[in-house]
mmCIF file of C-alpha atoms in Angstrom:
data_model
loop_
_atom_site.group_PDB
_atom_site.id
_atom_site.type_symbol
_atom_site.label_atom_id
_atom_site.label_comp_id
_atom_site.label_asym_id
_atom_site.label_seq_id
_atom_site.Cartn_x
_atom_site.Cartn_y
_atom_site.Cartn_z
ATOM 1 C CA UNK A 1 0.000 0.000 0.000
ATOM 2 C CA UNK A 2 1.312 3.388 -1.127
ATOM 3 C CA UNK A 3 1.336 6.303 1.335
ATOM 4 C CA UNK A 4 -1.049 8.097 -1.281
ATOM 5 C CA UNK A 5 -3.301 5.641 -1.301
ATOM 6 C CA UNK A 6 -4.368 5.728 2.236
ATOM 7 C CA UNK A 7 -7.611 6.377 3.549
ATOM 8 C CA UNK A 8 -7.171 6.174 7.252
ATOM 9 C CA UNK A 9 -8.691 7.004 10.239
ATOM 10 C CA UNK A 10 -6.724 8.373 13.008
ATOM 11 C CA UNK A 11 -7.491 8.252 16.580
ATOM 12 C CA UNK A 12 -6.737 11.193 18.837
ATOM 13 C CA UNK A 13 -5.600 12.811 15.460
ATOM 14 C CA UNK A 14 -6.279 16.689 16.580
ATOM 15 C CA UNK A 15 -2.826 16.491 18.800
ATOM 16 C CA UNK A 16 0.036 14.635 19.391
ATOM 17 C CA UNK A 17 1.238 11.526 17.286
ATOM 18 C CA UNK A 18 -2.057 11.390 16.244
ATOM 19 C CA UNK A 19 -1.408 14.760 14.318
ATOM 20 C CA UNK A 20 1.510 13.653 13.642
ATOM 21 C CA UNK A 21 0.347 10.284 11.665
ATOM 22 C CA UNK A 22 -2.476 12.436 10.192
ATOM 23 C CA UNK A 23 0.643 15.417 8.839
ATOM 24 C CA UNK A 24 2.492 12.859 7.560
ATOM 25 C CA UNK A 25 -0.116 11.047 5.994
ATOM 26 C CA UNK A 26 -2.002 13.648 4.511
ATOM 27 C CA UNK A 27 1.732 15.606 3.615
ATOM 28 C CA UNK A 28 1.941 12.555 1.409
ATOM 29 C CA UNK A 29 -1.053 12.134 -0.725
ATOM 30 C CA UNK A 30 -3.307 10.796 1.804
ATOM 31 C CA UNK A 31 -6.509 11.105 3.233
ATOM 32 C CA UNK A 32 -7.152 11.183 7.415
ATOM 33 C CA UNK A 33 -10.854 10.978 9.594
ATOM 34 C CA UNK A 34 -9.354 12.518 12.791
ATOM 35 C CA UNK A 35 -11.668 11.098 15.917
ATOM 36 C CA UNK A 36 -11.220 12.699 18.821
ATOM 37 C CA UNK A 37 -13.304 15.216 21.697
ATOM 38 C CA UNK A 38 -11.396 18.503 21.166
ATOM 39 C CA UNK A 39 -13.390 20.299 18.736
ATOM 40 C CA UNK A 40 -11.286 23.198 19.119
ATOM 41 C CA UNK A 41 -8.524 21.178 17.985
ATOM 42 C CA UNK A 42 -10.389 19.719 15.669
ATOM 43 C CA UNK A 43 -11.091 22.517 13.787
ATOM 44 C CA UNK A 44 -7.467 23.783 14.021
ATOM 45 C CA UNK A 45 -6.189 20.060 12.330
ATOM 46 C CA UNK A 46 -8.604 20.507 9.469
ATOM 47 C CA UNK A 47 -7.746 24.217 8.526
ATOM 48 C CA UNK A 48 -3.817 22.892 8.680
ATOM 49 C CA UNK A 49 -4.347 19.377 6.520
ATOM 50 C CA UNK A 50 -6.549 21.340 4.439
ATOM 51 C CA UNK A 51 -10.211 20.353 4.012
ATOM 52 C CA UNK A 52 -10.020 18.195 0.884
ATOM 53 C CA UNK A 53 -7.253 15.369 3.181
ATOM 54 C CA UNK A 54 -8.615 15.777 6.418
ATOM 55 C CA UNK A 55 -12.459 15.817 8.441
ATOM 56 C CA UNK A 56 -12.464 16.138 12.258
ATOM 57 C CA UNK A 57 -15.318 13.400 13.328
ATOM 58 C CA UNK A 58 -16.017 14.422 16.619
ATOM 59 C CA UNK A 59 -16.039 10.924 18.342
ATOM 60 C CA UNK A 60 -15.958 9.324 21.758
ATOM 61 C CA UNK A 61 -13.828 5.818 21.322
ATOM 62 C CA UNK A 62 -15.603 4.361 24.224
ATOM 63 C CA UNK A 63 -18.947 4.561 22.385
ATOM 64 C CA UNK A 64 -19.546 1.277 20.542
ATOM 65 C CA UNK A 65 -22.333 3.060 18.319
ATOM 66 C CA UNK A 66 -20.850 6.202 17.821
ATOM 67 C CA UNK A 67 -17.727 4.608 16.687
ATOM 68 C CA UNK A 68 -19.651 2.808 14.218
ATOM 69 C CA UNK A 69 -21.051 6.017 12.571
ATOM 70 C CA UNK A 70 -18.442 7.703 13.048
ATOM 71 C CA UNK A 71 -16.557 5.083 10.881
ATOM 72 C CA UNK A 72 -19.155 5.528 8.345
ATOM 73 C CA UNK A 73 -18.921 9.119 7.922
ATOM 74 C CA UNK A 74 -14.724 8.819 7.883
ATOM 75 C CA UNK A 75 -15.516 5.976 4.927
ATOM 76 C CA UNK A 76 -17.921 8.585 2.400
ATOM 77 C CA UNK A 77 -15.439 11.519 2.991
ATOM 78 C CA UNK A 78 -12.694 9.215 3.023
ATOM 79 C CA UNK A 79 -14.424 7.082 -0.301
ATOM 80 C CA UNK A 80 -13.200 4.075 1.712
ATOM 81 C CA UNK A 81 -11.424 3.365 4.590
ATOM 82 C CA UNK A 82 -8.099 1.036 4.007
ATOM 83 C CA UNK A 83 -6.071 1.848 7.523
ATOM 84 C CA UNK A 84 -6.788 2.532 11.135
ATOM 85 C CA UNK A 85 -4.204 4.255 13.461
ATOM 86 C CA UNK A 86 -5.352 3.885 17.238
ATOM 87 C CA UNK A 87 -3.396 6.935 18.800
ATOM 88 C CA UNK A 88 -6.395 8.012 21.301
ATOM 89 C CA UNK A 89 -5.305 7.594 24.969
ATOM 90 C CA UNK A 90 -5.082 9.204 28.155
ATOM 91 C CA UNK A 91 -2.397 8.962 31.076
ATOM 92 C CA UNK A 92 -4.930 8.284 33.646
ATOM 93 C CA UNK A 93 -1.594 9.487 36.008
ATOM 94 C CA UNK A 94 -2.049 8.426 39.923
ATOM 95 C CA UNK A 95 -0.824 6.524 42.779
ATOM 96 C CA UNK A 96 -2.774 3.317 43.608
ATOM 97 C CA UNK A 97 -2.417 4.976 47.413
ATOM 98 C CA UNK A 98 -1.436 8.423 47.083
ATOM 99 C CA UNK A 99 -2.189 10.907 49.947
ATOM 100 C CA UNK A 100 -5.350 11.790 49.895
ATOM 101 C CA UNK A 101 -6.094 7.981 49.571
ATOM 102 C CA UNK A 102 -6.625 5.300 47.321
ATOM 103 C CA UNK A 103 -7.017 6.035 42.851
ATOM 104 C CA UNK A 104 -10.919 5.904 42.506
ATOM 105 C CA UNK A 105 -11.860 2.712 40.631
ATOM 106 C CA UNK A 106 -13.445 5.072 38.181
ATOM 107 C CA UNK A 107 -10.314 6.849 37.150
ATOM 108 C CA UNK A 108 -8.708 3.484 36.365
ATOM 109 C CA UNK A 109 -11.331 2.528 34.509
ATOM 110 C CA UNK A 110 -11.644 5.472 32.172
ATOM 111 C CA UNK A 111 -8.147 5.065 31.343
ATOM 112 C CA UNK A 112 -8.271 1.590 30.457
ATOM 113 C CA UNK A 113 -11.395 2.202 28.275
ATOM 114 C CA UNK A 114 -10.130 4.838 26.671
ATOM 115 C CA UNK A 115 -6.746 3.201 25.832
ATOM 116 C CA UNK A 116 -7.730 -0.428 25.758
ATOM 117 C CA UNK A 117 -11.280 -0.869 25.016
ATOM 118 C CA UNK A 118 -10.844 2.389 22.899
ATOM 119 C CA UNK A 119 -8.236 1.259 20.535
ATOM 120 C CA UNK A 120 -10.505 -2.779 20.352
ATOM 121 C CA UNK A 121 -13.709 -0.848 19.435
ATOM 122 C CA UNK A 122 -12.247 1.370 16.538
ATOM 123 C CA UNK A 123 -10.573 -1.512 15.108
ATOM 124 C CA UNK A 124 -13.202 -4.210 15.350
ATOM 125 C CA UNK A 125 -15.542 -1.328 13.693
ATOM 126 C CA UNK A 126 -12.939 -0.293 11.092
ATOM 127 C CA UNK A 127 -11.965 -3.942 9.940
ATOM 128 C CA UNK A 128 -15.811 -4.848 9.775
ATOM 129 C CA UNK A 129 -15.558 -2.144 6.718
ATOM 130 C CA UNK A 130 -12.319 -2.847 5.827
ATOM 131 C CA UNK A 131 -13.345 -6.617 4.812
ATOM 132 C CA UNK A 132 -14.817 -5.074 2.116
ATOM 133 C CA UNK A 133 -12.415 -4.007 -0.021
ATOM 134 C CA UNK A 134 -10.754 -5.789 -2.963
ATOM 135 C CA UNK A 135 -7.547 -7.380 -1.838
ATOM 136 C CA UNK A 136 -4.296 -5.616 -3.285
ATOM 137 C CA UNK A 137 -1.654 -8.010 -5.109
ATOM 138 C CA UNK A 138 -0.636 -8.694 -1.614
ATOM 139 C CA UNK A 139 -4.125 -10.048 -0.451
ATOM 140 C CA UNK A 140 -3.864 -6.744 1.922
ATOM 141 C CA UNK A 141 -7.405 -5.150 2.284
ATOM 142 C CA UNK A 142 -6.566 -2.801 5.134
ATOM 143 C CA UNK A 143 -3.974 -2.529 7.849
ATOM 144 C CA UNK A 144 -5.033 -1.617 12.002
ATOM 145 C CA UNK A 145 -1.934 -0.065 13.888
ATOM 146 C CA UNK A 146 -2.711 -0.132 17.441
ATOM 147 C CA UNK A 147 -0.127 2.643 19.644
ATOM 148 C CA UNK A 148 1.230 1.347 22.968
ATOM 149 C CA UNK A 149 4.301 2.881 25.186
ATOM 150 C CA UNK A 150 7.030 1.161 26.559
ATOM 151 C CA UNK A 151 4.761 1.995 29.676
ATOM 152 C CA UNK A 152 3.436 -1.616 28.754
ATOM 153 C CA UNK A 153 6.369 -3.127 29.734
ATOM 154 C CA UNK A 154 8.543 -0.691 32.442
ATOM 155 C CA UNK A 155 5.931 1.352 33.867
ATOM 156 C CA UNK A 156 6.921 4.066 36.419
ATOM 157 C CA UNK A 157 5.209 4.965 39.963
ATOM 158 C CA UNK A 158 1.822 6.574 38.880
ATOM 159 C CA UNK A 159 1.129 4.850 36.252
ATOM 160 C CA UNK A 160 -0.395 1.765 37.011
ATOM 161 C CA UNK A 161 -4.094 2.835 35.436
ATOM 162 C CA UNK A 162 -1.880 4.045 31.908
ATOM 163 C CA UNK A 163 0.649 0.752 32.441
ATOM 164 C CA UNK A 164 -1.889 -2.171 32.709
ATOM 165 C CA UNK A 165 -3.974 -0.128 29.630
ATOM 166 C CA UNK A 166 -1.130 -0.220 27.522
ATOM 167 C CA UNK A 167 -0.333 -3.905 28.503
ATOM 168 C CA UNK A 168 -3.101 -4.606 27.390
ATOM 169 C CA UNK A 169 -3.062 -3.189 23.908
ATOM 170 C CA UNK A 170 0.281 -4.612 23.316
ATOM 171 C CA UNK A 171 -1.657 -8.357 24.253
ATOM 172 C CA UNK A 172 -4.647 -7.537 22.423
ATOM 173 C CA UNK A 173 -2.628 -6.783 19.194
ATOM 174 C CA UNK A 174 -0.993 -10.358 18.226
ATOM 175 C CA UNK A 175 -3.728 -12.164 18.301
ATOM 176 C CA UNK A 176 -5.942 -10.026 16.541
#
């Protein structure tokens, strides 16, 4: 697959390596869906890509139906949708027993969904589309890149929540 050929959505694509996947993409023939909540950000990506490479899809990775339509939408602007590049994630920072007691289950939680469950749910909904395409003289019909951190593997004090999250990306990402 050639770099212009891509039609990929990008996840956290209004900052970060998510922008940065989305510059370099779009820098190089390519067309990006940036999902992501900043719609400030958003807006900013889109006037810098240019409006005929790039559409901010405001979207919420957590959501199971909103990632669905939002991978609709990305596919018509996009006229298909041939790569997925799972950048969304929060640090989700804290002690398990800091000082004013222990990390609330919750915060854990939104960090793993976000990271974790976020990254499964985009790619489960962009391969469903993906399976569509015709198969390139490889037999490619789409490629998934899921983003983890070293984190995964030497995780620092504080980072338990962000740690076990990207863990469990780098798991999830063999087998599928």
């Amino acid at each position: 697959m050639q770099l212009s050929d891509i039609r990929a959505i990008v996840t956290g694509g209004v900052s970060g390596l998510g922008l940065a996947v989305a510059r370099h993409l779009a820098a190089n023939g390519g067309k990006v869906a940036l999902f992501d909540v900043n719609d400030d950000k958003g807006t900013a990506a889109v006037a810098s890509l240019g409006a005929d490479k790039a559409r901010y899809i405001r979207t919420d990775v957590t959501d199971e139906d909103a990632v669905v339509a939002s991978v609709e939408a990305a596919r018509d602007f996009l006229g298909g949708v041939n790569a997925a590049v799972n950048c969304a994630g929060i640090i989700g920072a804290g002690r398990v027993l800091g000082r004013e007691g222990p990390m609330p289950l919750a915060k854990f939680s939104t960090t793993v969904m976000v990271n974790l469950v976020g990254s499964f749910n985009v790619a489960k909904a962009a391969a469903a589309v993906m399976q569509h395409n015709e198969a390139g003289e490889d037999g490619e019909r789409g490629v998934i890149i899921n983003t983890a951190s070293v984190a995964a593997y030497e995780g620092q004090i504080g980072q338990a929540a962000y740690s076990a999250s990207k863990g469990g990306v780098v798991g999830m990402t063999l087998p599928m």
